[in-house]
Amino acid sequence: MATVLMCRRIPRLSRVAAFSTTAKREAEHGSSKCEQEEKDNPGTANTGSESTATIQLLNPLDYRVLYNPSAYARGRAGSRQHLDRDSGQALGDTLTSPGTAQAPQAFSSASSQTLPPIRRALSKSKSNSNTLLQQTILAALSKEEAEKWEVHDSKEDPRAFQKGRPEYRSLSCDSSEPAQPLPAEEGDSILDSVAACEGSPGSITDHFQRLSRLPAERRAGLASEPGFDALCRCAVQAIRLFSTPDLIHVLKSCVLLAVPPAHPLLDACEGEFCRRAWDMELEQLLLVADCWRCLERSVPSYLSILFSFANLHWKDLTLPQFVQLVYIIGEGRRSPADLAQKVESTILKYLDSFTLEELGAICLGLFKSVSGISDHVMRRIADRVSLQMEDMSTYALVNVLKMLRYTRMDHLPLLKELGKVIPERIPTVNIQGIMHITLTYSSLHYFDEGVLAAVAASLPPRVSYCRSKDAAKFLWSFGCLDYEPPNEEEFYASLIRQIHRKLHEFKKFPEHLLTALLGLAFVRRFPEELIDYALREDFVQKTRDSKYELSKDLFTLGKSVEIECPTYGGSRLPPQLCQEFAEMALSFAEQEIYVRPEIVEATSLLESMLGGPEYVKNHMILPHTRSSDLEVRLATDGRPVPFNFKGRGAARTLKDIGVSLTDDLMAQLIKGRAHGRSPVEVENEGRTPRRERGDEAGILRSDGALTAGAKSPAEPKPGRCPGAPPSLPQPGEVRLALQVSNRNHYCYSSKRLLGLHCLKRRQLRHLGYVVVELPFWEWFPLLRRSRSEKLSYLHYKVFDPALLSRA
């Protein structure tokens, strides 16, 4: 009897103690009601509880992720019948595949009773508000349904737009079953008669067409038969004798016969079509291009000729020819630069005449070919889609969302309408379609709880269909929007399990693992085994060799673990690498962040208000979070504490100022106290009185003048190494981290912080800082007001009595 050995591991999952959503929002927006925050121990990271999870490492043989855009189709009566027919063809084979069996739920989902009281109450209220939606989703997500929506034909489904007009019949290759099939036994007689064809192009064409009408099971074995090989040799020898229509018939027959892309016959056909392309009609050129696409053969030379031909005959393009051309451009993953402007003008010309499926095909073609499109054209497309979304298939709609994401278009009417239409469709959408929908929301920073809750509820039963990329994008999207769904434990456990199962894929795509782990870090989840894997020397080297710039993500992950997981004992980033990453971040900040007007103005006013540049420092307290802070330090009695002595000299270079050496001034210097005011202080009447500062006394020049800003013995040594965590606050000292926020720190048209900025503020509090925000909706309007109003606002923010009591 065979024995199956199953290996189970218990990974460590560090989870930082979570605030309730309400308390967390108040803390992040500077509210004085921060009861939960008072419980935190400044300067230490919360280790949280470790949730036990069982990971099944059994990887099914022949596991495959099936890609099915047809699963996006709208589930109405008409489209449902078509979808069921298409899905049923492959369903039998799929159900017997080990890869389609639903992976067991090895992770134990924590019940609501294990949640903290506030979180449990919140989850309950969220669940109640989405009860009807969740019931609808869960009712549709049986195992059979989940498998059904993952079965598709990736070559046929993107071509649904071709069914909308009869003109596409002459522009595209129909690879469906022949209308008048021949009996299987005729295959032998056709092949036996090959020798008698004597190389006649008409006879060769007839043989190919008859063979393509055989049943599918008979056609499958033809490529290995000697008779078919002889027929192909005859065709190659007579290739130049074929008329263009006959040669096209041969190529179309090759599609139905599933001739391999590298077959010698196809080599000969490609060369011949390139030779005679300029003598063909545009309709024929598009048809041949479609055949190459169905054969999955790369033909860059032929496509270049097609695009050049289309460029010369652009005014003659009909609407179907234009849509088919954009489709071919997308499938070829090439964007002809000289056609970009013509494509835009033609879209506007036919915009009201396109079917919704054609609009989806155009967006997909532009997206696949990485073609830029103007905001005006994209907005016009989105305007039409938002008015007719109910009548649009989900597959076409997802293609529009891809282009919306690519152009970074914040089209509010479309997004609002999407929130009404898409949740009920989620159960019948393929995993990759759901991923693209979710990624659109996170890329545009648009938060819609109804859509995200529907996605979270539908995902766990179908998580085994996620590629490594899909799982990573789901985690990133939810983390970026800082959203933890009602079924958060089941949702995150299922995705972490899938990340473990797909660990081998990250050797080729290291960027996806970093994406996933950062998404988890945003919501305070740190799976230690995966983090240890990502921070190992060999994996770090893979990220360095990647075509993507991954150093920022690696730096953010490594430092976040260092701050928030003090008990973590796995791999860490080498110090020299951290310093390199930190220096890169600081260099960028000096050029792009520190010089922003809203930050420069706040820095200047704070220096004026507090008494000089030594009382405020514009820098990145946490370089791995990629945004700047204005650090201010206060004594427990509220007086500002000087600390930025390096900044004082750099920020202000004083001219030589002659000062008379009076008895009073000499007494002050000798005693080490400055009871009077310096010439600089006299210039700034609006400043608050300085604290006693014997360490800031100047030195006498040989000509008797006093030079300000000289370094004293009490001044601290040069700053810490870039990237090192800041030192803990001294007793009797409160450190403020002022955040000058902008719209990019928040979800679209809301006051909901994005995940990265939630992570930053959380880590600042871990290190003992009191986070004070200058929100853009308050600070930006003040930039146009008087100086006194701005000083009054900053004084209110910095000297808020609640800050000292909270600290």
PDB file of N, CA, C and O in Angstrom, residues 38-72:
ATOM      1  N   GLU A  38      -2.660  55.776  24.428  1.00  0.00           N
ATOM      2  CA  GLU A  38      -2.050  55.949  25.733  1.00  0.00           C
ATOM      3  C   GLU A  38      -1.575  54.627  26.306  1.00  0.00           C
ATOM      4  O   GLU A  38      -0.706  54.577  27.164  1.00  0.00           O
ATOM      5  N   LYS A  39      -2.160  53.542  25.829  1.00  0.00           N
ATOM      6  CA  LYS A  39      -1.759  52.234  26.356  1.00  0.00           C
ATOM      7  C   LYS A  39      -0.433  51.765  25.776  1.00  0.00           C
ATOM      8  O   LYS A  39       0.181  50.847  26.295  1.00  0.00           O
ATOM      9  N   ASP A  40      -0.037  52.354  24.646  1.00  0.00           N
ATOM     10  CA  ASP A  40       1.228  51.942  24.034  1.00  0.00           C
ATOM     11  C   ASP A  40       2.392  52.398  24.880  1.00  0.00           C
ATOM     12  O   ASP A  40       2.366  53.440  25.494  1.00  0.00           O
ATOM     13  N   ASN A  41       3.441  51.616  24.873  1.00  0.00           N
ATOM     14  CA  ASN A  41       4.648  51.972  25.611  1.00  0.00           C
ATOM     15  C   ASN A  41       5.607  52.657  24.654  1.00  0.00           C
ATOM     16  O   ASN A  41       6.166  52.015  23.784  1.00  0.00           O
ATOM     17  N   PRO A  42       5.789  54.002  24.777  1.00  0.00           N
ATOM     18  CA  PRO A  42       6.651  54.686  23.818  1.00  0.00           C
ATOM     19  C   PRO A  42       8.048  54.090  23.809  1.00  0.00           C
ATOM     20  O   PRO A  42       8.612  53.758  24.839  1.00  0.00           O
ATOM     21  N   GLY A  43       8.554  54.012  22.576  1.00  0.00           N
ATOM     22  CA  GLY A  43       9.930  53.541  22.417  1.00  0.00           C
ATOM     23  C   GLY A  43      10.058  52.053  22.267  1.00  0.00           C
ATOM     24  O   GLY A  43      11.128  51.530  22.037  1.00  0.00           O
ATOM     25  N   THR A  44       8.979  51.320  22.416  1.00  0.00           N
ATOM     26  CA  THR A  44       9.049  49.872  22.240  1.00  0.00           C
ATOM     27  C   THR A  44       8.023  49.457  21.226  1.00  0.00           C
ATOM     28  O   THR A  44       6.979  50.054  21.082  1.00  0.00           O
ATOM     29  N   ALA A  45       8.315  48.382  20.530  1.00  0.00           N
ATOM     30  CA  ALA A  45       7.373  47.870  19.540  1.00  0.00           C
ATOM     31  C   ALA A  45       6.501  46.824  20.202  1.00  0.00           C
ATOM     32  O   ALA A  45       6.927  46.031  21.020  1.00  0.00           O
ATOM     33  N   ASN A  46       5.261  46.795  19.806  1.00  0.00           N
ATOM     34  CA  ASN A  46       4.347  45.789  20.314  1.00  0.00           C
ATOM     35  C   ASN A  46       4.566  44.497  19.555  1.00  0.00           C
ATOM     36  O   ASN A  46       4.497  44.443  18.343  1.00  0.00           O
ATOM     37  N   THR A  47       4.835  43.494  20.286  1.00  0.00           N
ATOM     38  CA  THR A  47       5.106  42.214  19.626  1.00  0.00           C
ATOM     39  C   THR A  47       3.840  41.560  19.159  1.00  0.00           C
ATOM     40  O   THR A  47       3.833  40.789  18.219  1.00  0.00           O
ATOM     41  N   GLY A  48       2.719  41.837  19.791  1.00  0.00           N
ATOM     42  CA  GLY A  48       1.463  41.242  19.362  1.00  0.00           C
ATOM     43  C   GLY A  48       1.411  39.773  19.693  1.00  0.00           C
ATOM     44  O   GLY A  48       2.250  39.182  20.334  1.00  0.00           O
ATOM     45  N   SER A  49       0.351  39.176  19.253  1.00  0.00           N
ATOM     46  CA  SER A  49       0.162  37.751  19.467  1.00  0.00           C
ATOM     47  C   SER A  49       0.536  37.002  18.215  1.00  0.00           C
ATOM     48  O   SER A  49       0.401  37.475  17.104  1.00  0.00           O
ATOM     49  N   GLU A  50       1.009  35.825  18.380  1.00  0.00           N
ATOM     50  CA  GLU A  50       1.369  34.981  17.254  1.00  0.00           C
ATOM     51  C   GLU A  50       0.213  34.045  16.961  1.00  0.00           C
ATOM     52  O   GLU A  50      -0.167  33.225  17.786  1.00  0.00           O
ATOM     53  N   SER A  51      -0.368  34.209  15.759  1.00  0.00           N
ATOM     54  CA  SER A  51      -1.480  33.342  15.415  1.00  0.00           C
ATOM     55  C   SER A  51      -0.942  32.061  14.794  1.00  0.00           C
ATOM     56  O   SER A  51      -0.171  32.088  13.851  1.00  0.00           O
ATOM     57  N   THR A  52      -1.336  30.950  15.336  1.00  0.00           N
ATOM     58  CA  THR A  52      -0.843  29.662  14.862  1.00  0.00           C
ATOM     59  C   THR A  52      -1.524  29.307  13.563  1.00  0.00           C
ATOM     60  O   THR A  52      -2.728  29.401  13.426  1.00  0.00           O
ATOM     61  N   ALA A  53      -0.755  28.899  12.579  1.00  0.00           N
ATOM     62  CA  ALA A  53      -1.304  28.549  11.281  1.00  0.00           C
ATOM     63  C   ALA A  53      -0.593  27.311  10.780  1.00  0.00           C
ATOM     64  O   ALA A  53       0.591  27.124  10.988  1.00  0.00           O
ATOM     65  N   THR A  54      -1.320  26.449  10.117  1.00  0.00           N
ATOM     66  CA  THR A  54      -0.751  25.235   9.555  1.00  0.00           C
ATOM     67  C   THR A  54      -0.675  25.391   8.053  1.00  0.00           C
ATOM     68  O   THR A  54      -1.676  25.685   7.415  1.00  0.00           O
ATOM     69  N   ILE A  55       0.494  25.200   7.496  1.00  0.00           N
ATOM     70  CA  ILE A  55       0.672  25.342   6.064  1.00  0.00           C
ATOM     71  C   ILE A  55       0.907  23.978   5.459  1.00  0.00           C
ATOM     72  O   ILE A  55       1.815  23.254   5.859  1.00  0.00           O
ATOM     73  N   GLN A  56       0.069  23.593   4.496  1.00  0.00           N
ATOM     74  CA  GLN A  56       0.259  22.326   3.810  1.00  0.00           C
ATOM     75  C   GLN A  56       1.198  22.563   2.638  1.00  0.00           C
ATOM     76  O   GLN A  56       0.896  23.334   1.739  1.00  0.00           O
ATOM     77  N   LEU A  57       2.333  21.896   2.665  1.00  0.00           N
ATOM     78  CA  LEU A  57       3.352  22.132   1.655  1.00  0.00           C
ATOM     79  C   LEU A  57       3.205  21.203   0.470  1.00  0.00           C
ATOM     80  O   LEU A  57       4.060  21.175  -0.394  1.00  0.00           O
ATOM     81  N   LEU A  58       2.132  20.421   0.447  1.00  0.00           N
ATOM     82  CA  LEU A  58       1.913  19.509  -0.661  1.00  0.00           C
ATOM     83  C   LEU A  58       1.571  20.311  -1.909  1.00  0.00           C
ATOM     84  O   LEU A  58       0.621  21.066  -1.934  1.00  0.00           O
ATOM     85  N   ASN A  59       2.361  20.186  -2.953  1.00  0.00           N
ATOM     86  CA  ASN A  59       2.127  20.908  -4.196  1.00  0.00           C
ATOM     87  C   ASN A  59       1.563  19.931  -5.214  1.00  0.00           C
ATOM     88  O   ASN A  59       2.263  19.038  -5.664  1.00  0.00           O
ATOM     89  N   PRO A  60       0.290  20.021  -5.598  1.00  0.00           N
ATOM     90  CA  PRO A  60      -0.305  19.029  -6.498  1.00  0.00           C
ATOM     91  C   PRO A  60       0.449  18.951  -7.811  1.00  0.00           C
ATOM     92  O   PRO A  60       0.890  19.956  -8.349  1.00  0.00           O
ATOM     93  N   LEU A  61       0.562  17.740  -8.328  1.00  0.00           N
ATOM     94  CA  LEU A  61       1.204  17.562  -9.626  1.00  0.00           C
ATOM     95  C   LEU A  61       0.324  18.172 -10.702  1.00  0.00           C
ATOM     96  O   LEU A  61      -0.898  18.165 -10.614  1.00  0.00           O
ATOM     97  N   ASP A  62       0.986  18.670 -11.729  1.00  0.00           N
ATOM     98  CA  ASP A  62       0.275  19.265 -12.870  1.00  0.00           C
ATOM     99  C   ASP A  62      -0.631  20.402 -12.457  1.00  0.00           C
ATOM    100  O   ASP A  62      -1.631  20.687 -13.108  1.00  0.00           O
ATOM    101  N   TYR A  63      -0.290  21.065 -11.354  1.00  0.00           N
ATOM    102  CA  TYR A  63      -1.114  22.207 -10.949  1.00  0.00           C
ATOM    103  C   TYR A  63      -0.997  23.299 -11.994  1.00  0.00           C
ATOM    104  O   TYR A  63       0.087  23.615 -12.462  1.00  0.00           O
ATOM    105  N   ARG A  64      -2.109  23.858 -12.403  1.00  0.00           N
ATOM    106  CA  ARG A  64      -2.070  24.939 -13.372  1.00  0.00           C
ATOM    107  C   ARG A  64      -3.146  25.952 -13.046  1.00  0.00           C
ATOM    108  O   ARG A  64      -4.243  25.611 -12.620  1.00  0.00           O
ATOM    109  N   VAL A  65      -2.810  27.182 -13.268  1.00  0.00           N
ATOM    110  CA  VAL A  65      -3.772  28.257 -13.083  1.00  0.00           C
ATOM    111  C   VAL A  65      -4.400  28.525 -14.430  1.00  0.00           C
ATOM    112  O   VAL A  65      -3.723  28.893 -15.378  1.00  0.00           O
ATOM    113  N   LEU A  66      -5.695  28.308 -14.530  1.00  0.00           N
ATOM    114  CA  LEU A  66      -6.380  28.477 -15.801  1.00  0.00           C
ATOM    115  C   LEU A  66      -6.811  29.921 -15.961  1.00  0.00           C
ATOM    116  O   LEU A  66      -7.379  30.505 -15.066  1.00  0.00           O
ATOM    117  N   TYR A  67      -6.541  30.469 -17.137  1.00  0.00           N
ATOM    118  CA  TYR A  67      -6.823  31.890 -17.376  1.00  0.00           C
ATOM    119  C   TYR A  67      -8.069  31.997 -18.228  1.00  0.00           C
ATOM    120  O   TYR A  67      -8.121  31.470 -19.326  1.00  0.00           O
ATOM    121  N   ASN A  68      -9.106  32.671 -17.733  1.00  0.00           N
ATOM    122  CA  ASN A  68     -10.360  32.713 -18.456  1.00  0.00           C
ATOM    123  C   ASN A  68     -11.026  34.071 -18.447  1.00  0.00           C
ATOM    124  O   ASN A  68     -11.791  34.372 -17.552  1.00  0.00           O
ATOM    125  N   PRO A  69     -10.713  34.909 -19.406  1.00  0.00           N
ATOM    126  CA  PRO A  69     -11.405  36.185 -19.452  1.00  0.00           C
ATOM    127  C   PRO A  69     -12.898  36.045 -19.652  1.00  0.00           C
ATOM    128  O   PRO A  69     -13.652  36.944 -19.315  1.00  0.00           O
ATOM    129  N   SER A  70     -13.387  34.951 -20.218  1.00  0.00           N
ATOM    130  CA  SER A  70     -14.825  34.820 -20.431  1.00  0.00           C
ATOM    131  C   SER A  70     -15.579  34.771 -19.124  1.00  0.00           C
ATOM    132  O   SER A  70     -16.774  35.011 -19.077  1.00  0.00           O
ATOM    133  N   ALA A  71     -14.880  34.455 -18.031  1.00  0.00           N
ATOM    134  CA  ALA A  71     -15.547  34.429 -16.738  1.00  0.00           C
ATOM    135  C   ALA A  71     -15.954  35.818 -16.288  1.00  0.00           C
ATOM    136  O   ALA A  71     -16.692  35.964 -15.330  1.00  0.00           O
ATOM    137  N   TYR A  72     -15.446  36.841 -16.984  1.00  0.00           N
ATOM    138  CA  TYR A  72     -15.879  38.188 -16.633  1.00  0.00           C
ATOM    139  C   TYR A  72     -17.277  38.492 -17.177  1.00  0.00           C
ATOM    140  O   TYR A  72     -17.853  39.515 -16.878  1.00  0.00           O
TER     141      TYR A  72
END
